[in-house]
XYZ file of N, CA and C in Angstrom:
381
model
N 2.602 -4.509 23.485
C 3.737 -4.050 24.265
C 4.447 -5.258 24.879
N 5.750 -5.277 24.776
C 6.534 -6.387 25.292
C 6.637 -6.328 26.806
N 6.571 -7.497 27.440
C 6.761 -7.606 28.876
C 8.237 -7.343 29.182
N 8.533 -6.533 30.212
C 9.942 -6.275 30.530
C 10.631 -7.560 31.002
N 11.926 -7.646 30.741
C 12.698 -8.786 31.212
C 12.888 -8.675 32.726
N 13.252 -9.794 33.341
C 13.539 -9.768 34.776
C 14.613 -8.732 35.094
N 15.637 -8.681 34.249
C 16.722 -7.721 34.494
C 16.201 -6.278 34.434
N 15.327 -5.998 33.478
C 14.776 -4.639 33.382
C 13.961 -4.286 34.624
N 13.184 -5.239 35.130
C 12.396 -4.977 36.342
C 13.329 -4.716 37.527
N 14.366 -5.524 37.668
C 15.322 -5.343 38.762
C 16.031 -3.994 38.643
N 16.451 -3.633 37.447
C 17.103 -2.332 37.247
C 16.147 -1.183 37.556
N 14.872 -1.325 37.183
C 13.879 -0.291 37.510
C 13.699 -0.174 39.018
N 13.680 -1.309 39.707
C 13.543 -1.306 41.168
C 14.725 -0.572 41.814
N 15.941 -0.914 41.412
C 17.130 -0.278 41.994
C 17.136 1.219 41.697
N 16.754 1.607 40.500
C 16.669 3.027 40.148
C 15.643 3.748 41.026
N 14.482 3.126 41.224
C 13.450 3.725 42.081
C 13.955 3.827 43.520
N 14.634 2.786 43.997
C 15.210 2.801 45.340
C 16.190 3.964 45.491
N 17.107 4.092 44.537
C 18.126 5.136 44.607
C 17.528 6.537 44.606
N 16.381 6.707 43.954
C 15.768 8.038 43.861
C 14.634 8.231 44.870
N 14.536 7.341 45.869
C 13.517 7.445 46.931
C 12.099 7.401 46.375
N 11.913 6.721 45.260
C 10.606 6.624 44.600
C 9.869 5.388 45.129
N 9.233 5.533 46.297
C 8.544 4.405 46.921
C 7.439 3.885 46.009
N 6.680 4.761 45.387
C 5.600 4.319 44.496
C 6.161 3.541 43.300
N 7.308 3.966 42.795
C 7.951 3.245 41.704
C 8.381 1.851 42.123
N 8.866 1.722 43.353
C 9.248 0.412 43.879
C 8.006 -0.471 44.033
N 6.969 0.074 44.637
C 5.735 -0.672 44.902
C 5.103 -1.155 43.594
N 5.161 -0.341 42.562
C 4.556 -0.692 41.285
C 5.184 -1.905 40.621
N 6.368 -2.307 41.084
C 7.075 -3.448 40.505
C 6.886 -4.726 41.311
N 6.134 -4.633 42.410
C 6.039 -5.745 43.342
C 4.664 -6.403 43.304
N 4.652 -7.708 43.586
C 3.385 -8.432 43.685
C 2.724 -8.099 45.018
N 1.420 -8.304 45.080
C 0.664 -8.012 46.304
C 1.179 -8.809 47.497
N 1.654 -10.025 47.262
C 2.090 -10.896 48.361
C 3.610 -11.012 48.436
N 4.308 -9.964 48.050
C 5.773 -9.962 48.036
C 6.341 -10.153 49.449
N 7.561 -10.692 49.485
C 8.295 -10.873 50.729
C 9.628 -10.147 50.588
N 9.980 -9.401 51.642
C 11.283 -8.740 51.701
C 11.972 -9.193 52.976
N 13.260 -9.513 52.845
C 14.066 -9.879 54.015
C 15.402 -9.148 53.950
N 15.849 -8.672 55.106
C 17.193 -8.121 55.225
C 17.965 -9.032 56.165
N 19.099 -9.521 55.684
C 19.945 -10.412 56.459
C 21.290 -9.720 56.645
N 21.621 -9.415 57.897
C 22.874 -8.721 58.210
C 23.696 -9.607 59.134
N 24.934 -9.869 58.750
C 25.805 -10.708 59.556
C 25.255 -12.107 59.780
N 24.506 -12.617 58.795
C 23.955 -13.952 58.887
C 22.641 -14.051 59.652
N 22.154 -12.941 60.183
C 20.910 -12.921 60.956
C 19.849 -12.108 60.223
N 18.641 -12.662 60.105
C 17.553 -11.894 59.506
C 17.082 -10.868 60.530
N 17.201 -9.583 60.185
C 16.781 -8.546 61.115
C 15.500 -7.835 60.696
N 15.064 -8.059 59.472
C 13.835 -7.436 58.991
C 13.161 -8.381 58.007
N 11.837 -8.480 58.121
C 11.051 -9.231 57.147
C 9.688 -8.556 57.014
N 9.274 -8.377 55.767
C 7.919 -7.901 55.506
C 7.221 -8.929 54.635
N 5.912 -9.029 54.822
C 5.090 -9.917 54.005
C 3.918 -9.100 53.494
N 3.829 -9.006 52.187
C 2.763 -8.237 51.569
C 3.198 -6.829 51.241
N 2.488 -6.266 50.302
C 2.878 -4.967 49.757
C 2.702 -3.826 50.766
N 1.719 -3.919 51.662
C 1.512 -2.842 52.637
C 2.642 -2.788 53.665
N 3.064 -3.949 54.165
C 4.199 -3.966 55.100
C 5.456 -3.449 54.413
N 5.659 -3.848 53.161
C 6.835 -3.371 52.432
C 6.772 -1.858 52.261
N 5.594 -1.325 51.911
C 5.443 0.123 51.741
C 5.826 0.860 53.025
N 5.357 0.368 54.171
C 5.674 1.013 55.449
C 7.182 1.040 55.688
N 7.840 -0.098 55.437
C 9.291 -0.159 55.616
C 10.001 0.773 54.645
N 9.588 0.782 53.389
C 10.234 1.628 52.376
C 10.083 3.111 52.718
N 8.903 3.508 53.175
C 8.692 4.909 53.544
C 9.515 5.283 54.770
N 9.571 4.379 55.744
C 10.357 4.619 56.951
C 11.842 4.743 56.614
N 12.368 3.807 55.818
C 13.799 3.834 55.523
C 14.173 5.006 54.621
N 13.254 5.468 53.800
C 13.541 6.640 52.956
C 13.836 7.866 53.814
N 13.200 7.954 54.980
C 13.426 9.094 55.867
C 14.733 9.038 56.621
N 15.399 7.894 56.619
C 16.649 7.731 57.358
C 17.840 8.307 56.588
N 17.725 8.371 55.265
C 18.850 8.785 54.423
C 18.551 10.080 53.676
N 19.572 10.915 53.549
C 19.442 12.097 52.694
C 19.878 11.761 51.276
N 20.716 10.749 51.136
C 21.081 10.222 49.816
C 21.444 8.758 49.988
N 21.237 7.996 48.920
C 21.591 6.577 48.937
C 21.746 6.098 47.506
N 22.628 5.121 47.339
C 22.868 4.614 45.989
C 23.322 3.166 46.052
N 22.568 2.310 45.383
C 22.984 0.934 45.165
C 23.548 0.859 43.752
N 24.770 0.331 43.640
C 25.400 0.131 42.343
C 25.639 -1.353 42.149
N 25.099 -1.902 41.068
C 25.277 -3.319 40.767
C 26.684 -3.530 40.229
N 27.416 -4.456 40.870
C 28.780 -4.756 40.423
C 28.854 -6.102 39.714
N 27.878 -6.980 39.943
C 27.782 -8.208 39.161
C 26.328 -8.670 39.169
N 25.987 -9.406 38.121
C 24.597 -9.812 37.909
C 24.596 -11.255 37.425
N 23.955 -12.140 38.194
C 23.868 -13.548 37.831
C 22.395 -13.910 37.699
N 21.969 -14.091 36.461
C 20.561 -14.360 36.184
C 20.229 -15.820 36.440
N 19.021 -16.035 36.953
C 18.478 -17.375 37.104
C 17.150 -17.418 36.358
N 16.527 -18.570 36.327
C 15.262 -18.696 35.609
C 14.174 -17.811 36.221
N 14.188 -17.677 37.546
C 13.115 -16.929 38.213
C 13.534 -15.536 38.680
N 14.755 -15.113 38.384
C 15.188 -13.798 38.841
C 16.673 -13.604 38.677
N 17.321 -13.140 39.753
C 18.759 -12.882 39.687
C 19.318 -12.677 41.080
N 20.640 -12.869 41.160
C 21.383 -12.490 42.344
C 22.393 -11.446 41.898
N 22.422 -10.328 42.607
C 23.301 -9.228 42.219
C 24.215 -8.864 43.384
N 25.450 -8.539 43.045
C 26.389 -7.982 44.014
C 26.211 -6.464 43.959
N 26.243 -5.849 45.139
C 25.919 -4.426 45.226
C 26.965 -3.691 46.051
N 27.368 -2.527 45.567
C 28.088 -1.547 46.385
C 27.051 -0.540 46.842
N 27.015 -0.285 48.139
C 26.008 0.605 48.709
C 26.685 1.796 49.370
N 26.158 2.977 49.084
C 26.613 4.204 49.745
C 25.379 4.972 50.174
N 25.412 5.489 51.376
C 24.305 6.296 51.856
C 24.797 7.355 52.821
N 24.026 8.436 52.894
C 24.314 9.514 53.842
C 23.107 9.640 54.759
N 23.354 9.534 56.063
C 22.260 9.549 57.027
C 21.619 10.924 57.141
N 20.302 10.926 57.272
C 19.536 12.164 57.485
C 19.198 12.343 58.958
N 19.318 11.268 59.735
C 18.947 11.290 61.157
C 20.007 10.559 61.969
N 20.025 10.837 63.273
C 20.871 10.085 64.191
C 20.254 8.708 64.410
N 21.098 7.686 64.516
C 20.628 6.318 64.744
C 20.995 5.853 66.154
N 20.220 4.919 66.709
C 20.506 4.420 68.059
C 21.882 3.773 68.206
N 22.472 3.313 67.110
C 23.779 2.647 67.186
C 24.950 3.630 67.268
N 24.646 4.930 67.343
C 25.695 5.933 67.496
C 26.038 6.688 66.224
N 25.596 6.206 65.076
C 25.824 6.951 63.834
C 24.987 8.217 63.851
N 25.525 9.278 63.277
C 24.894 10.598 63.332
C 24.457 11.063 61.948
N 23.494 11.955 61.933
C 23.058 12.588 60.686
C 24.282 13.172 59.995
N 24.388 12.930 58.707
C 25.535 13.397 57.926
C 26.616 12.344 57.760
N 26.602 11.318 58.617
C 27.586 10.237 58.479
C 27.343 9.482 57.174
N 28.438 9.021 56.576
C 28.374 8.225 55.354
C 28.446 6.743 55.712
N 27.655 5.949 55.024
C 27.706 4.500 55.177
C 28.125 3.921 53.830
N 29.079 2.993 53.870
C 29.492 2.272 52.658
C 29.590 0.805 53.004
N 29.018 -0.042 52.155
C 29.136 -1.466 52.369
C 28.963 -2.208 51.061
N 29.388 -3.441 51.106
C 29.190 -4.337 49.972
C 28.188 -5.387 50.418
N 27.334 -5.785 49.495
C 26.348 -6.795 49.815
C 25.884 -7.474 48.547
N 24.843 -8.264 48.720
C 24.222 -8.874 47.559
C 22.732 -8.921 47.797
N 22.004 -8.962 46.721
C 20.552 -9.039 46.779
C 20.078 -10.151 45.868
N 19.087 -10.873 46.354
C 18.449 -11.931 45.569
C 17.054 -11.443 45.221
N 16.731 -11.512 43.942
C 15.413 -11.095 43.452
C 14.739 -12.284 42.791
N 13.478 -12.526 43.133
C 12.681 -13.522 42.423
C 11.448 -12.831 41.879
N 11.079 -13.206 40.648
C 9.940 -12.601 39.975
C 8.977 -13.670 39.504
N 7.723 -13.283 39.405
C 6.682 -14.135 38.851
C 5.756 -13.240 38.045
N 5.543 -13.584 36.793
C 4.685 -12.792 35.902
C 5.090 -11.320 35.859
N 6.419 -11.068 35.850
C 6.932 -9.714 35.709
C 6.898 -8.867 36.963
N 6.528 -9.462 38.104
C 6.467 -8.726 39.377
C 7.438 -9.346 40.369
N 8.030 -8.513 41.209
C 8.927 -8.994 42.257
C 8.109 -9.689 43.340
N 8.462 -10.931 43.643
C 7.782 -11.677 44.705
C 8.675 -11.880 45.920
N 9.994 -11.751 45.742
C 10.939 -11.906 46.835
C 12.143 -11.025 46.582
N 12.533 -10.310 47.651
C 13.806 -9.580 47.658
C 14.481 -9.935 48.965
N 15.714 -10.427 48.876
C 16.527 -10.681 50.066
C 17.817 -9.895 49.929
N 18.066 -9.019 50.899
C 19.295 -8.233 50.935
C 20.221 -8.834 51.966
N 21.476 -9.068 51.571
C 22.491 -9.647 52.451
C 23.647 -8.655 52.597
N 24.036 -8.410 53.846
C 25.216 -7.569 54.087
C 25.993 -8.105 55.268
């Protein structure tokens, strides 16, 4: 069986994310993976290791009733890729910042993915 390409792994991850498939996301990640969310130039979230990532993924899945990342550009590197993303989500809960359940969120961002031996070792989301 052929090893999936980096692009295939990234596409599988985004598909799992869009369908709230936490186990599908976890299955693509290395045990010592790192996730970072950078908003407005400031890192506001970081997880280290698959268990911390699982907790964050399960928590964030409960915040949205629907969500969709759409790749608008893809720039491959030797160890992964950087992708431009259009993001749309519908909140399932009220948030402390004043957004309410049912509100729609739309933003543009980019994500950096690094892989090693076919597993995601780093994901950085920028918005």
